[in-house]
PDB file of N, CA and C in Angstrom:
ATOM      1  N   MET B  20     -14.674 -34.698  37.285  1.00  0.00           N
ATOM      2  CA  MET B  20     -15.897 -33.806  36.578  1.00  0.00           C
ATOM      3  C   MET B  20     -15.724 -32.586  36.561  1.00  0.00           C
ATOM      4  N   LEU B  21     -15.205 -31.691  37.220  1.00  0.00           N
ATOM      5  CA  LEU B  21     -14.611 -30.052  37.234  1.00  0.00           C
ATOM      6  C   LEU B  21     -13.846 -29.963  36.085  1.00  0.00           C
ATOM      7  N   ILE B  22     -12.804 -30.900  36.034  1.00  0.00           N
ATOM      8  CA  ILE B  22     -11.583 -30.789  35.142  1.00  0.00           C
ATOM      9  C   ILE B  22     -12.443 -30.867  33.733  1.00  0.00           C
ATOM     10  N   VAL B  23     -13.245 -31.829  33.384  1.00  0.00           N
ATOM     11  CA  VAL B  23     -13.700 -31.987  32.353  1.00  0.00           C
ATOM     12  C   VAL B  23     -14.421 -30.747  31.432  1.00  0.00           C
ATOM     13  N   PHE B  24     -15.265 -30.354  32.810  1.00  0.00           N
ATOM     14  CA  PHE B  24     -15.915 -28.946  32.523  1.00  0.00           C
ATOM     15  C   PHE B  24     -14.886 -27.767  32.288  1.00  0.00           C
ATOM     16  N   LEU B  25     -13.909 -27.515  33.026  1.00  0.00           N
ATOM     17  CA  LEU B  25     -13.010 -26.447  32.698  1.00  0.00           C
ATOM     18  C   LEU B  25     -12.405 -26.613  31.443  1.00  0.00           C
ATOM     19  N   LEU B  26     -11.911 -28.015  31.132  1.00  0.00           N
ATOM     20  CA  LEU B  26     -11.451 -28.210  29.796  1.00  0.00           C
ATOM     21  C   LEU B  26     -12.299 -27.732  28.707  1.00  0.00           C
ATOM     22  N   ASN B  27     -13.561 -28.140  28.806  1.00  0.00           N
ATOM     23  CA  ASN B  27     -14.514 -27.978  27.798  1.00  0.00           C
ATOM     24  C   ASN B  27     -14.697 -26.453  27.538  1.00  0.00           C
ATOM     25  N   LYS B  28     -14.674 -25.468  28.957  1.00  0.00           N
ATOM     26  CA  LYS B  28     -14.793 -23.889  28.667  1.00  0.00           C
ATOM     27  C   LYS B  28     -13.784 -23.615  28.026  1.00  0.00           C
ATOM     28  N   LEU B  29     -12.384 -24.237  28.295  1.00  0.00           N
ATOM     29  CA  LEU B  29     -11.255 -23.757  27.660  1.00  0.00           C
ATOM     30  C   LEU B  29     -11.089 -23.982  26.149  1.00  0.00           C
ATOM     31  N   LEU B  30     -11.495 -25.127  25.932  1.00  0.00           N
ATOM     32  CA  LEU B  30     -11.838 -25.279  24.424  1.00  0.00           C
ATOM     33  C   LEU B  30     -12.747 -24.644  23.776  1.00  0.00           C
ATOM     34  N   TYR B  31     -13.920 -24.130  24.214  1.00  0.00           N
ATOM     35  CA  TYR B  31     -14.807 -23.422  23.866  1.00  0.00           C
ATOM     36  C   TYR B  31     -14.328 -21.924  23.566  1.00  0.00           C
ATOM     37  N   PHE B  32     -13.554 -21.452  24.606  1.00  0.00           N
ATOM     38  CA  PHE B  32     -12.832 -20.061  24.647  1.00  0.00           C
ATOM     39  C   PHE B  32     -12.142 -19.987  23.306  1.00  0.00           C
ATOM     40  N   LYS B  33     -11.029 -21.226  23.581  1.00  0.00           N
ATOM     41  CA  LYS B  33     -10.102 -20.991  22.290  1.00  0.00           C
ATOM     42  C   LYS B  33     -10.867 -20.996  20.734  1.00  0.00           C
ATOM     43  N   LEU B  34     -11.755 -21.719  20.915  1.00  0.00           N
ATOM     44  CA  LEU B  34     -12.563 -21.976  19.613  1.00  0.00           C
ATOM     45  C   LEU B  34     -12.973 -20.309  19.164  1.00  0.00           C
ATOM     46  N   VAL B  35     -13.868 -19.948  20.353  1.00  0.00           N
ATOM     47  CA  VAL B  35     -14.332 -18.433  19.850  1.00  0.00           C
ATOM     48  C   VAL B  35     -13.194 -17.592  19.474  1.00  0.00           C
ATOM     49  N   ASN B  36     -12.325 -17.775  20.006  1.00  0.00           N
ATOM     50  CA  ASN B  36     -10.867 -16.734  20.040  1.00  0.00           C
ATOM     51  C   ASN B  36     -10.567 -16.656  18.819  1.00  0.00           C
ATOM     52  N   ASN B  37     -10.148 -18.040  18.145  1.00  0.00           N
ATOM     53  CA  ASN B  37      -9.723 -18.359  16.928  1.00  0.00           C
ATOM     54  C   ASN B  37     -10.734 -17.653  15.765  1.00  0.00           C
ATOM     55  N   HIS B  38     -11.989 -17.918  15.923  1.00  0.00           N
ATOM     56  CA  HIS B  38     -13.218 -17.601  15.074  1.00  0.00           C
ATOM     57  C   HIS B  38     -12.880 -15.972  15.029  1.00  0.00           C
ATOM     58  N   ARG B  39     -12.589 -15.389  16.215  1.00  0.00           N
ATOM     59  CA  ARG B  39     -12.594 -13.897  15.929  1.00  0.00           C
ATOM     60  C   ARG B  39     -11.478 -13.586  15.419  1.00  0.00           C
ATOM     61  N   ILE B  40     -10.319 -14.229  15.453  1.00  0.00           N
ATOM     62  CA  ILE B  40      -9.148 -13.768  14.971  1.00  0.00           C
ATOM     63  C   ILE B  40      -9.204 -14.291  13.241  1.00  0.00           C
ATOM     64  N   PHE B  41      -9.592 -15.119  13.211  1.00  0.00           N
ATOM     65  CA  PHE B  41      -9.735 -15.459  11.632  1.00  0.00           C
ATOM     66  C   PHE B  41     -10.875 -14.593  11.103  1.00  0.00           C
ATOM     67  N   GLN B  42     -11.723 -14.004  11.561  1.00  0.00           N
ATOM     68  CA  GLN B  42     -12.545 -13.050  11.078  1.00  0.00           C
ATOM     69  C   GLN B  42     -11.848 -11.730  10.779  1.00  0.00           C
ATOM     70  N   THR B  43     -11.411 -11.415  11.750  1.00  0.00           N
ATOM     71  CA  THR B  43     -10.213 -10.106  11.694  1.00  0.00           C
ATOM     72  C   THR B  43      -9.469 -10.084  10.570  1.00  0.00           C
ATOM     73  N   MET B  44      -8.621 -11.353  10.469  1.00  0.00           N
ATOM     74  CA  MET B  44      -7.701 -11.528   9.320  1.00  0.00           C
ATOM     75  C   MET B  44      -8.664 -11.510   7.986  1.00  0.00           C
ATOM     76  N   LYS B  45      -9.416 -11.913   7.873  1.00  0.00           N
ATOM     77  CA  LYS B  45     -10.581 -12.105   6.824  1.00  0.00           C
ATOM     78  C   LYS B  45     -10.624 -10.543   6.387  1.00  0.00           C
ATOM     79  N   ASP B  46     -11.167  -9.862   7.475  1.00  0.00           N
ATOM     80  CA  ASP B  46     -11.429  -8.340   7.166  1.00  0.00           C
ATOM     81  C   ASP B  46     -10.422  -7.698   6.565  1.00  0.00           C
ATOM     82  N   LEU B  47      -9.282  -7.895   7.341  1.00  0.00           N
ATOM     83  CA  LEU B  47      -8.043  -7.190   7.080  1.00  0.00           C
ATOM     84  C   LEU B  47      -7.687  -7.278   5.450  1.00  0.00           C
ATOM     85  N   HIS B  48      -7.842  -8.668   5.327  1.00  0.00           N
ATOM     86  CA  HIS B  48      -7.360  -9.140   3.785  1.00  0.00           C
ATOM     87  C   HIS B  48      -8.335  -8.303   2.880  1.00  0.00           C
ATOM     88  N   SER B  49      -9.463  -8.340   3.094  1.00  0.00           N
ATOM     89  CA  SER B  49     -10.467  -7.879   2.279  1.00  0.00           C
ATOM     90  C   SER B  49     -10.057  -6.387   2.106  1.00  0.00           C
ATOM     91  N   ILE B  50      -9.999  -5.601   3.086  1.00  0.00           N
ATOM     92  CA  ILE B  50      -9.695  -3.941   3.087  1.00  0.00           C
ATOM     93  C   ILE B  50      -8.258  -4.031   2.232  1.00  0.00           C
ATOM     94  N   LEU B  51      -7.301  -4.790   2.687  1.00  0.00           N
ATOM     95  CA  LEU B  51      -6.379  -4.662   1.914  1.00  0.00           C
ATOM     96  C   LEU B  51      -6.273  -4.976   0.297  1.00  0.00           C
ATOM     97  N   LYS B  52      -6.981  -5.797   0.063  1.00  0.00           N
ATOM     98  CA  LYS B  52      -7.670  -5.977  -1.416  1.00  0.00           C
ATOM     99  C   LYS B  52      -8.036  -4.750  -1.828  1.00  0.00           C
ATOM    100  N   GLU B  53      -9.194  -4.154  -1.188  1.00  0.00           N
ATOM    101  CA  GLU B  53      -9.584  -2.875  -1.737  1.00  0.00           C
ATOM    102  C   GLU B  53      -8.882  -1.872  -1.772  1.00  0.00           C
ATOM    103  N   ILE B  54      -7.666  -1.598  -1.048  1.00  0.00           N
ATOM    104  CA  ILE B  54      -6.740  -0.669  -1.307  1.00  0.00           C
ATOM    105  C   ILE B  54      -5.770  -1.325  -2.491  1.00  0.00           C
ATOM    106  N   THR B  55      -5.460  -2.244  -2.644  1.00  0.00           N
ATOM    107  CA  THR B  55      -4.628  -2.819  -3.632  1.00  0.00           C
ATOM    108  C   THR B  55      -5.110  -2.341  -5.026  1.00  0.00           C
ATOM    109  N   GLU B  56      -6.539  -2.633  -5.072  1.00  0.00           N
ATOM    110  CA  GLU B  56      -7.561  -2.379  -6.158  1.00  0.00           C
ATOM    111  C   GLU B  56      -7.317  -1.128  -6.581  1.00  0.00           C
ATOM    112  N   LEU B  57      -7.787  -0.292  -5.542  1.00  0.00           N
ATOM    113  CA  LEU B  57      -7.870   1.362  -5.743  1.00  0.00           C
ATOM    114  C   LEU B  57      -6.567   2.027  -6.289  1.00  0.00           C
ATOM    115  N   THR B  58      -5.479   1.271  -5.671  1.00  0.00           N
ATOM    116  CA  THR B  58      -4.233   1.952  -5.767  1.00  0.00           C
ATOM    117  C   THR B  58      -3.789   1.670  -7.240  1.00  0.00           C
ATOM    118  N   THR B  59      -3.937   0.329  -7.589  1.00  0.00           N
ATOM    119  CA  THR B  59      -3.802  -0.108  -9.162  1.00  0.00           C
ATOM    120  C   THR B  59      -4.699   0.795  -9.780  1.00  0.00           C
ATOM    121  N   THR B  60      -5.875   1.062  -9.832  1.00  0.00           N
ATOM    122  CA  THR B  60      -6.787   2.074 -10.755  1.00  0.00           C
ATOM    123  C   THR B  60      -6.128   3.163 -10.854  1.00  0.00           C
ATOM    124  N   ILE B  61      -5.794   3.863  -9.683  1.00  0.00           N
ATOM    125  CA  ILE B  61      -5.276   5.318  -9.421  1.00  0.00           C
ATOM    126  C   ILE B  61      -4.234   5.228 -10.379  1.00  0.00           C
ATOM    127  N   GLU B  62      -3.244   4.463 -10.028  1.00  0.00           N
ATOM    128  CA  GLU B  62      -1.881   4.319 -10.671  1.00  0.00           C
ATOM    129  C   GLU B  62      -2.112   4.055 -12.396  1.00  0.00           C
ATOM    130  N   THR B  63      -3.031   3.115 -12.745  1.00  0.00           N
ATOM    131  CA  THR B  63      -3.134   3.027 -14.218  1.00  0.00           C
ATOM    132  C   THR B  63      -3.984   4.030 -14.838  1.00  0.00           C
ATOM    133  N   GLN B  64      -5.149   4.673 -14.398  1.00  0.00           N
ATOM    134  CA  GLN B  64      -5.915   5.375 -14.913  1.00  0.00           C
ATOM    135  C   GLN B  64      -5.805   6.916 -14.709  1.00  0.00           C
ATOM    136  N   TYR B  65      -4.902   7.196 -13.782  1.00  0.00           N
ATOM    137  CA  TYR B  65      -4.808   8.362 -13.479  1.00  0.00           C
ATOM    138  C   TYR B  65      -3.488   8.572 -12.715  1.00  0.00           C
ATOM    139  N   PRO B  66      -2.329   8.584 -13.697  1.00  0.00           N
ATOM    140  CA  PRO B  66      -1.142   8.502 -13.084  1.00  0.00           C
ATOM    141  C   PRO B  66      -0.391   9.760 -12.571  1.00  0.00           C
ATOM    142  N   GLU B  67      -1.223  10.835 -13.197  1.00  0.00           N
ATOM    143  CA  GLU B  67      -1.010  11.961 -12.573  1.00  0.00           C
ATOM    144  C   GLU B  67      -1.275  12.531 -10.949  1.00  0.00           C
ATOM    145  N   LEU B  68      -2.061  11.541 -10.788  1.00  0.00           N
ATOM    146  CA  LEU B  68      -2.776  11.485  -9.197  1.00  0.00           C
ATOM    147  C   LEU B  68      -1.770  10.507  -8.328  1.00  0.00           C
ATOM    148  N   TYR B  69      -1.501   9.477  -9.170  1.00  0.00           N
ATOM    149  CA  TYR B  69      -0.625   8.587  -8.306  1.00  0.00           C
ATOM    150  C   TYR B  69       0.627   8.919  -7.730  1.00  0.00           C
ATOM    151  N   GLN B  70       1.196   9.834  -8.572  1.00  0.00           N
ATOM    152  CA  GLN B  70       2.569  10.264  -8.234  1.00  0.00           C
ATOM    153  C   GLN B  70       2.471  11.029  -6.750  1.00  0.00           C
ATOM    154  N   PHE B  71       1.391  11.710  -6.305  1.00  0.00           N
ATOM    155  CA  PHE B  71       1.026  12.515  -5.070  1.00  0.00           C
ATOM    156  C   PHE B  71       0.742  11.475  -3.901  1.00  0.00           C
ATOM    157  N   LEU B  72       0.311  10.148  -4.217  1.00  0.00           N
ATOM    158  CA  LEU B  72      -0.101   9.301  -3.317  1.00  0.00           C
ATOM    159  C   LEU B  72       1.118   9.079  -2.178  1.00  0.00           C
ATOM    160  N   GLY B  73       2.291   8.974  -2.486  1.00  0.00           N
ATOM    161  CA  GLY B  73       3.361   9.087  -1.516  1.00  0.00           C
ATOM    162  C   GLY B  73       3.508  10.187  -0.551  1.00  0.00           C
ATOM    163  N   GLU B  74       2.949  11.351  -0.874  1.00  0.00           N
ATOM    164  CA  GLU B  74       2.946  12.609  -0.455  1.00  0.00           C
ATOM    165  C   GLU B  74       1.608  12.969   0.592  1.00  0.00           C
ATOM    166  N   ASP B  75       0.724  11.796   0.504  1.00  0.00           N
ATOM    167  CA  ASP B  75      -0.431  12.051   1.315  1.00  0.00           C
ATOM    168  C   ASP B  75      -0.032  12.297   3.034  1.00  0.00           C
ATOM    169  N   PRO B  76      -0.362  13.057   3.555  1.00  0.00           N
ATOM    170  CA  PRO B  76      -0.136  13.101   4.953  1.00  0.00           C
ATOM    171  C   PRO B  76      -0.698  11.631   5.780  1.00  0.00           C
ATOM    172  N   LEU B  77      -1.721  11.157   5.331  1.00  0.00           N
ATOM    173  CA  LEU B  77      -2.173  10.121   6.002  1.00  0.00           C
ATOM    174  C   LEU B  77      -1.386   8.669   5.595  1.00  0.00           C
ATOM    175  N   THR B  78      -0.575   8.250   6.226  1.00  0.00           N
ATOM    176  CA  THR B  78       0.109   6.975   5.283  1.00  0.00           C
ATOM    177  C   THR B  78       0.018   5.851   6.658  1.00  0.00           C
ATOM    178  N   ILE B  79       0.243   4.808   5.947  1.00  0.00           N
ATOM    179  CA  ILE B  79       0.273   3.537   7.078  1.00  0.00           C
ATOM    180  C   ILE B  79       1.767   3.577   7.561  1.00  0.00           C
ATOM    181  N   GLY B  80       1.732   3.599   8.972  1.00  0.00           N
ATOM    182  CA  GLY B  80       2.996   3.230   9.660  1.00  0.00           C
ATOM    183  C   GLY B  80       3.731   4.594   9.756  1.00  0.00           C
ATOM    184  N   ALA B  81       3.190   5.682   9.913  1.00  0.00           N
ATOM    185  CA  ALA B  81       3.469   6.945  10.155  1.00  0.00           C
ATOM    186  C   ALA B  81       4.403   7.073  11.469  1.00  0.00           C
ATOM    187  N   ASP B  82       3.802   6.378  12.529  1.00  0.00           N
ATOM    188  CA  ASP B  82       4.359   6.124  13.696  1.00  0.00           C
ATOM    189  C   ASP B  82       5.606   5.526  13.585  1.00  0.00           C
ATOM    190  N   GLU B  83       6.337   5.815  14.887  1.00  0.00           N
ATOM    191  CA  GLU B  83       7.401   4.719  15.214  1.00  0.00           C
ATOM    192  C   GLU B  83       6.967   3.356  15.297  1.00  0.00           C
ATOM    193  N   HIS B  84       6.041   3.335  16.225  1.00  0.00           N
ATOM    194  CA  HIS B  84       5.458   1.824  16.613  1.00  0.00           C
ATOM    195  C   HIS B  84       3.780   1.736  16.245  1.00  0.00           C
ATOM    196  N   PRO B  85       3.787   1.509  14.993  1.00  0.00           N
ATOM    197  CA  PRO B  85       2.212   1.744  14.207  1.00  0.00           C
ATOM    198  C   PRO B  85       1.617   0.641  14.883  1.00  0.00           C
ATOM    199  N   GLU B  86       0.342   0.531  15.238  1.00  0.00           N
ATOM    200  CA  GLU B  86      -0.636  -0.521  15.497  1.00  0.00           C
ATOM    201  C   GLU B  86      -1.397  -0.361  14.435  1.00  0.00           C
ATOM    202  N   ILE B  87      -1.167  -1.520  13.468  1.00  0.00           N
ATOM    203  CA  ILE B  87      -2.013  -1.422  12.314  1.00  0.00           C
ATOM    204  C   ILE B  87      -3.090  -2.482  12.279  1.00  0.00           C
ATOM    205  N   ASP B  88      -4.368  -1.993  12.338  1.00  0.00           N
ATOM    206  CA  ASP B  88      -5.384  -2.712  12.586  1.00  0.00           C
ATOM    207  C   ASP B  88      -6.693  -2.314  11.813  1.00  0.00           C
ATOM    208  N   LYS B  89      -7.671  -2.884  12.007  1.00  0.00           N
ATOM    209  CA  LYS B  89      -8.713  -2.825  10.957  1.00  0.00           C
ATOM    210  C   LYS B  89      -9.227  -1.234  10.882  1.00  0.00           C
ATOM    211  N   LYS B  90      -9.362  -0.582  11.775  1.00  0.00           N
ATOM    212  CA  LYS B  90      -9.736   0.922  11.907  1.00  0.00           C
ATOM    213  C   LYS B  90      -8.575   1.702  10.931  1.00  0.00           C
ATOM    214  N   VAL B  91      -7.328   1.343  11.139  1.00  0.00           N
ATOM    215  CA  VAL B  91      -6.428   1.858  10.440  1.00  0.00           C
ATOM    216  C   VAL B  91      -6.371   1.840   8.924  1.00  0.00           C
ATOM    217  N   MET B  92      -6.564   0.497   8.733  1.00  0.00           N
ATOM    218  CA  MET B  92      -6.680   0.119   7.153  1.00  0.00           C
ATOM    219  C   MET B  92      -8.017   0.697   6.585  1.00  0.00           C
ATOM    220  N   LYS B  93      -8.844   0.857   7.232  1.00  0.00           N
ATOM    221  CA  LYS B  93     -10.339   1.184   6.684  1.00  0.00           C
ATOM    222  C   LYS B  93     -10.168   2.770   6.516  1.00  0.00           C
ATOM    223  N   ASP B  94      -9.484   3.479   7.693  1.00  0.00           N
ATOM    224  CA  ASP B  94      -9.369   4.992   7.596  1.00  0.00           C
ATOM    225  C   ASP B  94      -8.408   5.151   6.214  1.00  0.00           C
ATOM    226  N   TYR B  95      -7.313   4.568   6.118  1.00  0.00           N
ATOM    227  CA  TYR B  95      -6.534   4.574   4.809  1.00  0.00           C
ATOM    228  C   TYR B  95      -7.154   4.404   3.529  1.00  0.00           C
ATOM    229  N   LEU B  96      -8.051   3.126   3.624  1.00  0.00           N
ATOM    230  CA  LEU B  96      -8.882   3.060   2.445  1.00  0.00           C
ATOM    231  C   LEU B  96      -9.584   4.475   2.068  1.00  0.00           C
ATOM    232  N   GLY B  97     -10.432   4.449   3.012  1.00  0.00           N
ATOM    233  CA  GLY B  97     -11.240   5.853   3.003  1.00  0.00           C
ATOM    234  C   GLY B  97     -10.619   7.018   2.426  1.00  0.00           C
ATOM    235  N   SER B  98      -9.370   7.287   2.963  1.00  0.00           N
ATOM    236  CA  SER B  98      -8.789   8.617   2.567  1.00  0.00           C
ATOM    237  C   SER B  98      -8.243   8.658   0.914  1.00  0.00           C
ATOM    238  N   LEU B  99      -7.960   7.243   0.590  1.00  0.00           N
ATOM    239  CA  LEU B  99      -7.713   6.885  -0.770  1.00  0.00           C
ATOM    240  C   LEU B  99      -8.783   7.250  -1.793  1.00  0.00           C
ATOM    241  N   GLN B 100     -10.270   6.886  -1.369  1.00  0.00           N
ATOM    242  CA  GLN B 100     -11.289   7.124  -1.827  1.00  0.00           C
ATOM    243  C   GLN B 100     -11.401   8.332  -1.992  1.00  0.00           C
ATOM    244  N   GLN B 101     -11.150   9.298  -0.669  1.00  0.00           N
ATOM    245  CA  GLN B 101     -11.592  10.486  -0.886  1.00  0.00           C
ATOM    246  C   GLN B 101     -10.744  11.613  -1.877  1.00  0.00           C
ATOM    247  N   VAL B 102      -9.559  11.090  -1.985  1.00  0.00           N
ATOM    248  CA  VAL B 102      -8.290  11.547  -2.724  1.00  0.00           C
ATOM    249  C   VAL B 102      -9.017  11.343  -4.164  1.00  0.00           C
ATOM    250  N   LEU B 103      -9.319  10.347  -4.577  1.00  0.00           N
ATOM    251  CA  LEU B 103      -9.673   9.953  -5.941  1.00  0.00           C
ATOM    252  C   LEU B 103     -10.984  10.764  -6.108  1.00  0.00           C
ATOM    253  N   LYS B 104     -12.083  10.766  -5.175  1.00  0.00           N
ATOM    254  CA  LYS B 104     -13.116  11.479  -5.397  1.00  0.00           C
ATOM    255  C   LYS B 104     -12.971  13.162  -5.692  1.00  0.00           C
ATOM    256  N   HIS B 105     -12.134  13.623  -4.936  1.00  0.00           N
ATOM    257  CA  HIS B 105     -12.006  15.051  -5.007  1.00  0.00           C
ATOM    258  C   HIS B 105     -11.227  15.190  -6.362  1.00  0.00           C
ATOM    259  N   TYR B 106     -10.278  14.442  -6.654  1.00  0.00           N
ATOM    260  CA  TYR B 106      -9.497  14.425  -7.962  1.00  0.00           C
ATOM    261  C   TYR B 106     -10.670  14.347  -9.108  1.00  0.00           C
ATOM    262  N   LEU B 107     -11.604  13.599  -9.182  1.00  0.00           N
ATOM    263  CA  LEU B 107     -12.494  13.502 -10.219  1.00  0.00           C
ATOM    264  C   LEU B 107     -13.516  14.451 -10.294  1.00  0.00           C
ATOM    265  N   GLU B 108     -13.595  15.181  -8.946  1.00  0.00           N
ATOM    266  CA  GLU B 108     -14.608  16.174  -8.881  1.00  0.00           C
ATOM    267  C   GLU B 108     -14.024  17.516  -9.402  1.00  0.00           C
ATOM    268  N   SER B 109     -12.857  17.883  -9.150  1.00  0.00           N
ATOM    269  CA  SER B 109     -12.155  19.090  -9.581  1.00  0.00           C
ATOM    270  C   SER B 109     -11.773  18.910 -10.847  1.00  0.00           C
ATOM    271  N   HIS B 110     -11.708  17.779 -11.762  1.00  0.00           N
ATOM    272  CA  HIS B 110     -11.253  17.654 -13.079  1.00  0.00           C
ATOM    273  C   HIS B 110     -12.522  17.112 -13.859  1.00  0.00           C
ATOM    274  N   LYS B 111     -13.904  17.309 -13.506  1.00  0.00           N
ATOM    275  CA  LYS B 111     -14.642  16.976 -14.484  1.00  0.00           C
ATOM    276  C   LYS B 111     -14.567  17.842 -15.781  1.00  0.00           C
ATOM    277  N   SER B 112     -14.533  17.134 -16.739  1.00  0.00           N
ATOM    278  CA  SER B 112     -14.522  17.915 -18.265  1.00  0.00           C
ATOM    279  C   SER B 112     -16.095  18.660 -18.561  1.00  0.00           C
ATOM    280  N   VAL B 113     -15.974  19.775 -19.145  1.00  0.00           N
ATOM    281  CA  VAL B 113     -17.164  20.663 -19.218  1.00  0.00           C
ATOM    282  C   VAL B 113     -17.701  20.264 -20.457  1.00  0.00           C
ATOM    283  N   THR B 114     -18.822  19.615 -20.379  1.00  0.00           N
ATOM    284  CA  THR B 114     -19.631  19.225 -21.636  1.00  0.00           C
ATOM    285  C   THR B 114     -20.697  19.916 -22.182  1.00  0.00           C
TER     286      THR B 114
END
């Protein structure tokens, strides 16, 4: 009886853990999709800005052994959004 209880607990733990991993992967995929879409927008609509993205001091994988996780990806997405926002604000046409 104890073995069945322990096996059930183990199975439950594995299911919960797998769900967390799956959710994290979904989140990372969503963030990566946003990064790709934003980068493509910058590349096609603002090519003069796109050429400088490689010189951005905040780049993914800058460390020798980077830990790429959800926070790193969100930070990178945020930095791209800020670069574009700053560019648009500083290049507003006077009407």
